Coordinates of C-alpha atoms in Angstrom, one line a residue:
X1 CA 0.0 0.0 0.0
X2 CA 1.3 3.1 -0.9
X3 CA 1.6 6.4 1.5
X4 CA -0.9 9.2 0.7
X5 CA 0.4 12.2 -1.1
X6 CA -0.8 15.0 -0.3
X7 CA -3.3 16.2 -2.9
X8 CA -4.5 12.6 -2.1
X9 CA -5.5 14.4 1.6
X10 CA -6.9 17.3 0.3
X11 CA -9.1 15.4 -1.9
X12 CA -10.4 13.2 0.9
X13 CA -10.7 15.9 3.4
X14 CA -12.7 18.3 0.8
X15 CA -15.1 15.1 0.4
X16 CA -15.4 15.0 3.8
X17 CA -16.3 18.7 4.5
X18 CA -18.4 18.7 1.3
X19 CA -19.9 15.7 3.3
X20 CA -20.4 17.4 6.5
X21 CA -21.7 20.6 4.8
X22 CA -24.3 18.9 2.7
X23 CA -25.5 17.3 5.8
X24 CA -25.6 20.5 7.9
X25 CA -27.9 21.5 4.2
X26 CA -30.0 19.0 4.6
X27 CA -31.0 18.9 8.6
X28 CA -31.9 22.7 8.2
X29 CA -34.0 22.1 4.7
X30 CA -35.8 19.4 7.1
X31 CA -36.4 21.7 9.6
X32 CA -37.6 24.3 7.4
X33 CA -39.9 21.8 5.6
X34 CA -41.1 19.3 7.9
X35 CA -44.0 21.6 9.6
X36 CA -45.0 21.8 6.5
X37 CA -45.6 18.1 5.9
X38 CA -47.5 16.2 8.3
X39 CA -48.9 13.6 6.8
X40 CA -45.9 11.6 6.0
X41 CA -44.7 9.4 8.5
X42 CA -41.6 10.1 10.4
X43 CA -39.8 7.4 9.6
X44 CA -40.7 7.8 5.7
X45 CA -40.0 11.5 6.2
X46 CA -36.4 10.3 7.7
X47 CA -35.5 7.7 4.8
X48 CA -36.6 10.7 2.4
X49 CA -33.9 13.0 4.2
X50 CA -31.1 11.1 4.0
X51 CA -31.5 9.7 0.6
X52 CA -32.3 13.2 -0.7
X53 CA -29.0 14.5 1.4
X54 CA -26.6 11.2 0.0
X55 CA -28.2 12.1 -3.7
X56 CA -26.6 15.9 -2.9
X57 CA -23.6 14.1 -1.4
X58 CA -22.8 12.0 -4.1
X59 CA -23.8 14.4 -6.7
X60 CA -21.1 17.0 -5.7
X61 CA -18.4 14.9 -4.9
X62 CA -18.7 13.2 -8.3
X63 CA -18.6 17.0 -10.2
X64 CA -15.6 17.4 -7.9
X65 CA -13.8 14.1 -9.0
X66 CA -13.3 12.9 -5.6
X67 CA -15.1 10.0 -6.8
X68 CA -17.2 8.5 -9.5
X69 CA -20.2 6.7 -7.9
X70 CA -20.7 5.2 -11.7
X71 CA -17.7 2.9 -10.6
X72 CA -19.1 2.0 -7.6
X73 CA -20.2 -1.6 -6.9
X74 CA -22.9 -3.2 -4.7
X75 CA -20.8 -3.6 -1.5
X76 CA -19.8 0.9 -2.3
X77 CA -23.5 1.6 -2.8
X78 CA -25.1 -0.4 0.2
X79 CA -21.9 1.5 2.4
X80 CA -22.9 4.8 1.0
X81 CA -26.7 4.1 1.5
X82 CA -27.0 2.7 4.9
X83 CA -25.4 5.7 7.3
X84 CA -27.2 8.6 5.0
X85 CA -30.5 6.7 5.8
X86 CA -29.5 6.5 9.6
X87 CA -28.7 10.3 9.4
X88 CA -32.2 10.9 8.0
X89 CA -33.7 8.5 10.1
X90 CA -32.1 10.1 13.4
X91 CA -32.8 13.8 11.9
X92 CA -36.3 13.0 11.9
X93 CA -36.9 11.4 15.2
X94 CA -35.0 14.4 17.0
X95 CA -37.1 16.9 15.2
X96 CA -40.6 15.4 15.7
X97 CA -41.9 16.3 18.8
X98 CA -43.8 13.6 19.1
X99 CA -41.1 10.9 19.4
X100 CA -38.7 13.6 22.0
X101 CA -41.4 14.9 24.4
X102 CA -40.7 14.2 27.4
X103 CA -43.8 15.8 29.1
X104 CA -46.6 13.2 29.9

């Protein structure tokens, strides 16, 4: 295995700050649009988030040739998929009220 050279870093750290910014995006687009849809339920409304914020993800890390999700195989796409749909799915069950109430 070879070292990493540096624009190798700075490739992989942009993705992940591209990554942490997109998700940032998407919790406050949630929060802004959530009131405003009530009938979905909130673990639909959670899967919805984060495969709306890994399509953002993935979208801007491709136009910015950290990677090319066209070369990814199953095993990339399931370990791409499942923690954006835990960050949605964790997004939307500390934003409902319902689910973080603690009053009784």
């Amino acid at each position: 295995m070879r070292p990493a050279t540096r624009p190798d870093n700075r490739a992989e750290a942009g993705g992940a700050l591209l990554g942490l910014a997109t998700g940032v995006a998407g919790g406050l687009a949630y929060g802004a649009l959530r009131p405003h849809v009530k009938g979905v339920p909130t673990l639909l409304a959670g899967l919805a988030a984060g495969l709306a914020v890994m399509a953002a993800t993935d979208s801007s890390m491709a136009a910015s040739g950290v990677t090319k999700p066209s070369q990814w195989g199953v095993g990339g796409w399931l370990s791409d998929l499942v923690p954006h749909a835990a960050f949605g799915v964790a997004l939307a069950w500390v934003f409902d009220p319902r689910l973080t109430s603690t009053a009784t």
